[in-house]
XYZ file of C-alpha atoms in Angstrom:
392
model
C 34.830 42.163 100.261
C 32.125 44.353 98.723
C 31.838 42.069 95.675
C 31.639 38.977 97.923
C 29.004 40.693 100.046
C 26.884 41.511 97.010
C 27.312 37.969 95.724
C 26.337 36.576 99.118
C 23.223 38.725 99.205
C 22.335 37.627 95.682
C 22.934 33.998 96.565
C 20.765 34.324 99.664
C 17.980 35.864 97.601
C 18.167 33.083 95.029
C 18.261 30.459 97.781
C 15.256 32.029 99.487
C 13.403 32.038 96.185
C 14.205 28.396 95.557
C 13.136 27.405 99.079
C 9.866 29.300 98.673
C 9.262 27.589 95.336
C 9.978 24.183 96.865
C 7.675 24.899 99.812
C 4.937 25.864 97.390
C 5.524 22.699 95.402
C 5.657 20.554 98.550
C 1.909 19.988 98.612
C 1.072 16.685 100.367
C -2.623 16.963 99.519
C -1.814 17.562 95.861
C 0.644 14.676 95.737
C -1.909 12.391 97.393
C -4.629 13.428 94.951
C -2.361 12.762 91.952
C -1.191 9.395 93.299
C -4.696 8.183 94.096
C -6.005 9.388 90.713
C -3.374 7.222 89.002
C -4.247 4.232 91.189
C -7.978 4.637 90.503
C -7.366 4.910 86.747
C -5.310 1.709 86.792
C -8.089 0.025 88.731
C -11.136 1.221 86.794
C -10.084 3.618 84.078
C -10.844 3.591 80.369
C -8.807 0.445 79.688
C -10.367 -1.872 82.299
C -13.836 -0.479 81.584
C -13.510 -1.159 77.854
C -12.195 -4.670 78.522
C -15.184 -5.506 80.714
C -17.658 -4.103 78.193
C -16.049 -6.135 75.405
C -16.156 -9.339 77.477
C -19.847 -8.822 78.285
C -20.710 -8.141 74.647
C -18.855 -11.287 73.541
C -21.328 -13.468 75.465
C -24.099 -12.467 73.051
C -26.673 -12.359 75.870
C -29.683 -10.125 75.358
C -29.140 -8.429 78.723
C -25.324 -8.182 78.492
C -25.126 -4.454 77.700
C -27.701 -3.592 80.345
C -25.808 -5.706 82.876
C -22.541 -3.991 81.957
C -23.994 -0.497 82.349
C -25.550 -1.291 85.728
C -22.385 -3.002 86.979
C -20.216 -0.139 85.732
C -22.303 2.417 87.634
C -21.936 0.371 90.822
C -18.185 0.041 90.300
C -17.947 3.809 89.760
C -19.444 4.285 93.214
C -17.203 1.676 94.872
C -13.984 2.962 93.267
C -14.861 6.598 94.042
C -15.547 5.672 97.680
C -12.241 3.789 97.894
C -10.371 6.724 96.317
C -11.828 9.179 98.848
C -10.789 6.964 101.765
C -7.367 6.335 100.237
C -6.775 10.039 99.631
C -7.833 10.918 103.171
C -5.543 8.268 104.638
C -2.657 9.521 102.487
C -3.174 13.117 103.657
C -3.435 12.108 107.321
C -0.192 10.160 106.928
C 1.461 13.336 105.551
C 2.159 12.218 102.047
C 1.384 8.537 102.194
C 3.924 7.044 104.617
C 1.985 5.258 107.369
C 3.816 5.718 110.673
C 1.424 4.989 113.521
C -0.270 1.670 114.227
C -3.629 3.221 113.328
C -2.313 4.497 109.999
C -0.778 1.113 109.162
C -4.048 -0.632 109.956
C -6.004 1.753 107.759
C -3.500 1.379 104.927
C -3.686 -2.412 105.123
C -7.498 -2.323 105.108
C -7.565 -0.004 102.090
C -5.096 -2.215 100.252
C -7.355 -5.234 100.872
C -10.287 -3.195 99.568
C -8.271 -2.363 96.433
C -7.323 -6.019 95.965
C -10.987 -7.031 96.263
C -12.015 -4.490 93.613
C -9.105 -5.422 91.348
C -9.870 -9.137 91.573
C -13.548 -8.547 90.815
C -12.808 -6.291 87.835
C -10.303 -8.852 86.544
C -13.003 -11.534 86.797
C -15.387 -9.321 84.831
C -12.837 -8.909 82.041
C -13.075 -12.682 81.475
C -16.843 -12.848 81.812
C -18.907 -15.767 80.583
C -22.694 -16.032 80.670
C -22.703 -16.928 84.372
C -20.561 -13.959 85.312
C -22.779 -11.589 83.318
C -25.818 -12.967 85.141
C -24.224 -12.475 88.570
C -22.447 -9.196 87.834
C -24.967 -6.626 89.059
C -26.041 -8.372 92.250
C -22.440 -9.298 93.069
C -21.231 -5.730 92.533
C -23.636 -4.584 95.229
C -21.989 -7.020 97.674
C -18.493 -5.538 97.455
C -17.263 -4.316 100.871
C -18.354 -0.878 102.040
C -17.324 -0.869 105.715
C -15.066 1.933 106.914
C -11.395 1.055 107.383
C -10.826 1.455 111.116
C -9.284 -1.836 112.235
C -6.017 -2.190 114.195
C -2.781 -2.682 112.302
C -0.626 -5.803 112.167
C 1.516 -6.735 115.134
C 4.871 -4.944 115.298
C 8.011 -5.571 117.294
C 9.934 -3.055 119.410
C 11.659 -1.634 116.346
C 8.363 -1.090 114.542
C 8.969 -3.915 112.086
C 6.109 -6.078 110.876
C 6.576 -9.528 112.394
C 4.962 -11.463 109.535
C 6.630 -11.465 106.155
C 5.013 -8.709 104.133
C 5.409 -10.483 100.816
C 3.753 -13.673 102.051
C 0.910 -11.712 103.611
C 0.346 -9.746 100.403
C 0.264 -12.953 98.373
C -2.250 -14.506 100.769
C -4.504 -11.482 100.548
C -4.316 -11.466 96.733
C -5.323 -15.137 96.695
C -8.173 -14.478 99.094
C -9.396 -11.585 96.958
C -9.285 -13.882 93.926
C -11.333 -16.526 95.739
C -13.928 -13.954 96.787
C -14.217 -12.651 93.233
C -14.785 -16.156 91.853
C -17.441 -16.708 94.510
C -19.207 -13.474 93.556
C -19.140 -14.608 89.932
C -20.860 -17.877 90.848
C -17.694 -19.901 90.175
C -17.687 -21.405 93.646
C -15.777 -24.621 92.989
C -12.976 -22.717 91.223
C -12.734 -20.302 94.138
C -11.814 -23.048 96.601
C -8.264 -23.452 95.248
C -6.946 -19.906 95.840
C -8.763 -19.709 99.186
C -7.170 -22.946 100.378
C -3.750 -21.625 99.361
C -4.436 -18.370 101.201
C -5.353 -20.325 104.315
C -2.087 -22.275 104.087
C -0.107 -19.039 103.934
C -2.064 -17.633 106.887
C -1.142 -20.730 108.899
C 2.526 -20.278 107.945
C 2.353 -16.656 109.129
C 0.534 -17.591 112.323
C -2.050 -14.909 111.488
C -5.329 -16.039 113.063
C -7.285 -13.094 111.654
C -6.254 -13.876 108.075
C -6.865 -17.574 108.726
C -10.381 -16.770 109.956
C -11.123 -14.758 106.807
C -9.902 -17.596 104.579
C -11.922 -20.207 106.477
C -15.068 -18.086 106.322
C -14.683 -17.671 102.561
C -14.071 -21.406 102.248
C -17.312 -22.024 104.153
C -19.257 -19.710 101.842
C -17.916 -21.464 98.751
C -18.776 -24.893 100.181
C -22.238 -23.627 101.101
C -22.975 -22.525 97.559
C -21.713 -25.786 96.077
C -24.183 -27.659 98.298
C -21.533 -29.194 100.590
C -23.363 -28.335 103.804
C -21.258 -30.460 106.157
C -17.986 -29.050 104.804
C -19.402 -25.544 105.025
C -20.338 -26.102 108.675
C -16.841 -27.415 109.467
C -15.198 -24.418 107.783
C -17.467 -21.902 109.514
C -16.866 -23.520 112.911
C -13.086 -23.406 112.370
C -13.412 -19.775 111.221
C -15.372 -18.920 114.367
C -12.622 -20.410 116.570
C -9.836 -18.646 114.615
C -11.717 -15.340 114.747
C -12.159 -15.700 118.486
C -8.429 -16.412 118.901
C -7.477 -13.507 116.610
C -10.062 -11.102 118.067
C -11.581 -10.623 114.629
C -15.035 -9.576 115.805
C -16.610 -9.036 112.392
C -15.661 -12.499 111.103
C -16.740 -14.104 114.365
C -20.181 -12.534 114.009
C -20.481 -13.385 110.294
C -19.535 -17.033 110.765
C -22.024 -17.406 113.605
C -24.720 -16.012 111.304
C -23.828 -18.519 108.584
C -23.750 -21.368 111.087
C -27.417 -20.644 111.844
C -28.063 -21.524 108.210
C -25.843 -24.560 107.648
C -25.659 -26.452 110.950
C -27.872 -29.483 111.320
C -28.908 -29.558 107.676
C -32.152 -31.336 106.889
C -33.653 -32.271 109.241
C -33.042 -29.033 111.119
C -32.145 -29.240 114.803
C -34.002 -26.533 116.702
C -31.593 -26.515 119.648
C -28.549 -26.078 117.397
C -30.264 -23.295 115.454
C -31.186 -21.540 118.709
C -27.633 -21.807 120.072
C -25.977 -20.286 117.022
C -28.702 -17.661 116.716
C -27.969 -16.504 120.276
C -24.208 -16.429 119.683
C -24.604 -14.625 116.352
C -27.055 -12.125 117.805
C -24.691 -11.322 120.682
C -21.671 -10.991 118.372
C -23.522 -8.715 115.961
C -24.883 -6.593 118.789
C -21.337 -6.028 120.007
C -20.453 -4.446 116.660
C -23.229 -1.844 116.896
C -24.843 -0.171 113.908
C -21.996 -1.290 111.666
C -23.411 -4.827 111.782
C -27.042 -4.073 110.975
C -26.615 -6.077 107.745
C -25.734 -9.130 109.842
C -28.939 -8.707 111.832
C -30.960 -8.865 108.596
C -29.067 -11.952 107.375
C -29.529 -13.613 110.748
C -33.291 -13.148 110.604
C -33.385 -14.546 107.058
C -31.398 -17.626 108.058
C -33.557 -18.264 111.105
C -36.685 -17.952 108.985
C -35.513 -20.855 106.809
C -35.199 -23.069 109.867
C -38.662 -22.030 111.052
C -40.104 -22.695 107.606
C -38.483 -26.146 107.451
C -40.263 -27.010 110.713
C -43.590 -25.744 109.363
C -43.593 -22.635 111.548
C -44.581 -20.279 108.745
C -45.929 -17.536 110.997
C -42.590 -17.257 112.840
C -40.768 -17.301 109.497
C -43.050 -14.518 108.245
C -42.238 -12.304 111.248
C -38.505 -12.754 110.793
C -38.677 -11.988 107.076
C -40.789 -8.878 107.558
C -38.262 -7.608 110.102
C -35.355 -8.410 107.748
C -37.082 -6.678 104.835
C -37.662 -3.544 106.922
C -34.001 -3.441 107.982
C -32.669 -3.881 104.462
C -35.090 -1.357 102.960
C -33.837 1.251 105.442
C -30.198 0.303 104.921
C -30.122 -0.162 101.148
C -33.051 1.862 99.870
C -36.254 0.606 98.225
C -34.550 -0.526 94.999
C -31.826 -3.093 95.674
C -31.341 -6.691 94.446
C -31.330 -8.032 98.012
C -34.879 -6.793 98.573
C -36.197 -8.883 95.686
C -34.897 -12.100 97.245
C -36.323 -11.331 100.693
C -39.684 -10.256 99.267
C -39.893 -13.435 97.214
C -39.123 -15.567 100.286
C -41.696 -13.654 102.326
C -44.264 -14.196 99.582
C -43.659 -17.957 99.803
C -44.346 -17.939 103.556
C -47.511 -15.881 103.078
C -48.602 -18.315 100.372
C -48.091 -21.214 102.783
C -50.261 -19.355 105.317
C -53.016 -18.876 102.713
C -52.706 -15.078 102.826
C -52.931 -14.722 99.078
C -53.430 -10.962 98.787
C -50.352 -10.265 100.889
C -48.393 -12.937 98.997
C -49.238 -11.217 95.715
C -48.138 -7.843 97.097
C -44.722 -9.288 97.995
C -44.429 -11.030 94.629
C -45.146 -7.687 92.945
C -42.512 -6.055 95.132
C -39.953 -8.699 94.168
C -40.649 -8.208 90.457
C -40.401 -4.419 90.762
C -37.084 -4.620 92.655
C -35.623 -7.080 90.135
C -36.700 -4.996 87.144
C -35.329 -1.796 88.713
C -31.948 -3.212 89.710
C -31.242 -6.046 87.277
C -33.313 -5.040 84.259
C -36.373 -6.525 82.516
C -34.373 -9.107 80.511
C -32.386 -10.575 83.409
C -32.925 -14.269 84.359
C -33.543 -13.291 88.000
C -36.380 -11.041 86.849
C -37.809 -14.011 84.955
C -37.732 -16.098 88.146
C -39.608 -13.401 90.060
C -42.197 -13.207 87.277
C -42.634 -16.967 87.549
C -43.110 -16.706 91.316
C -45.726 -13.996 90.796
C -47.492 -16.204 88.267
C -47.709 -19.019 90.820
C -49.392 -16.699 93.315
C -51.816 -15.475 90.657
C -52.635 -19.085 89.765
C -53.429 -19.817 93.423
C -55.736 -16.800 93.393
C -57.577 -18.235 90.379
C -56.280 -15.569 88.024
């Protein structure tokens, strides 16, 4: 009995030691950090980075290396931001298993963010001259919104109603279509987006359908198919309303301000969609301040087409102020707005102010895209036109 008692005490001590060791090793935060570090490395580690740099160099463009370095810095920021959110979500879910509806929604949003980044990086690894030209500006347009949307519908047993595999495939296709659009390959992007829409219809997921239709509208818009773009945006607006996808509803209304009516513009149609877009964006609060700037830009084009250059100038000045506060003084978007504002000032005969905006556009392009970039050349040309009007 004495020997068994000693053995039992020894066994208990060993067991206690093992339990303590396991407790010390059971570190959810540490496991999350290691998991996310591996995911981030697979997304944008040494291998993908080297592949992108090699693809850019193979184009032989004078600005290829500069474009790579600027794009890489932007991707560093985007991937780091994603990793922080992903790690936080993993820790809140106690090791990565999403249990609540809120956790599932956040996990799904972060997975879509990862798919978007992965599709864009994959596109960069097969870069041609057009992709290299678009790379920096497009990298600034990657999503940055916080992941706080509701999760997918679940039944009483907590099972996802839609087939997870089909949904994942649809979201991969949609990410691919977005990446091709960012790269300026708009016609090629229509195929995966159309397939994603078909899968969304099969799932009966109106939110995913709305996202696919909005992307389809953007691709049509950039290929010059204004009527098709308007049809896609209108269908996206309806699907977003049905699916309670407030962000997409607001975005499509903003785009409809730009594409509806076509030339000649219809003032009443512009005014209707402006009111709907303004109300939708206002409902989203400060998180939709970017939509407010886009809305003002789109309305300014309609005003300019009707010869109302003073109204267009006011809208563009307001948009420029919003974007400068939101993005900082050096951002590719500012160059485009400043150039457009300079054109309106030129039409009004306000040559000194037009030159100031042309200078601002050149400075923003040089700072963000580099001195050898084709977009910088276009801003230099625009500045030269203003100087010519001034007799210089």
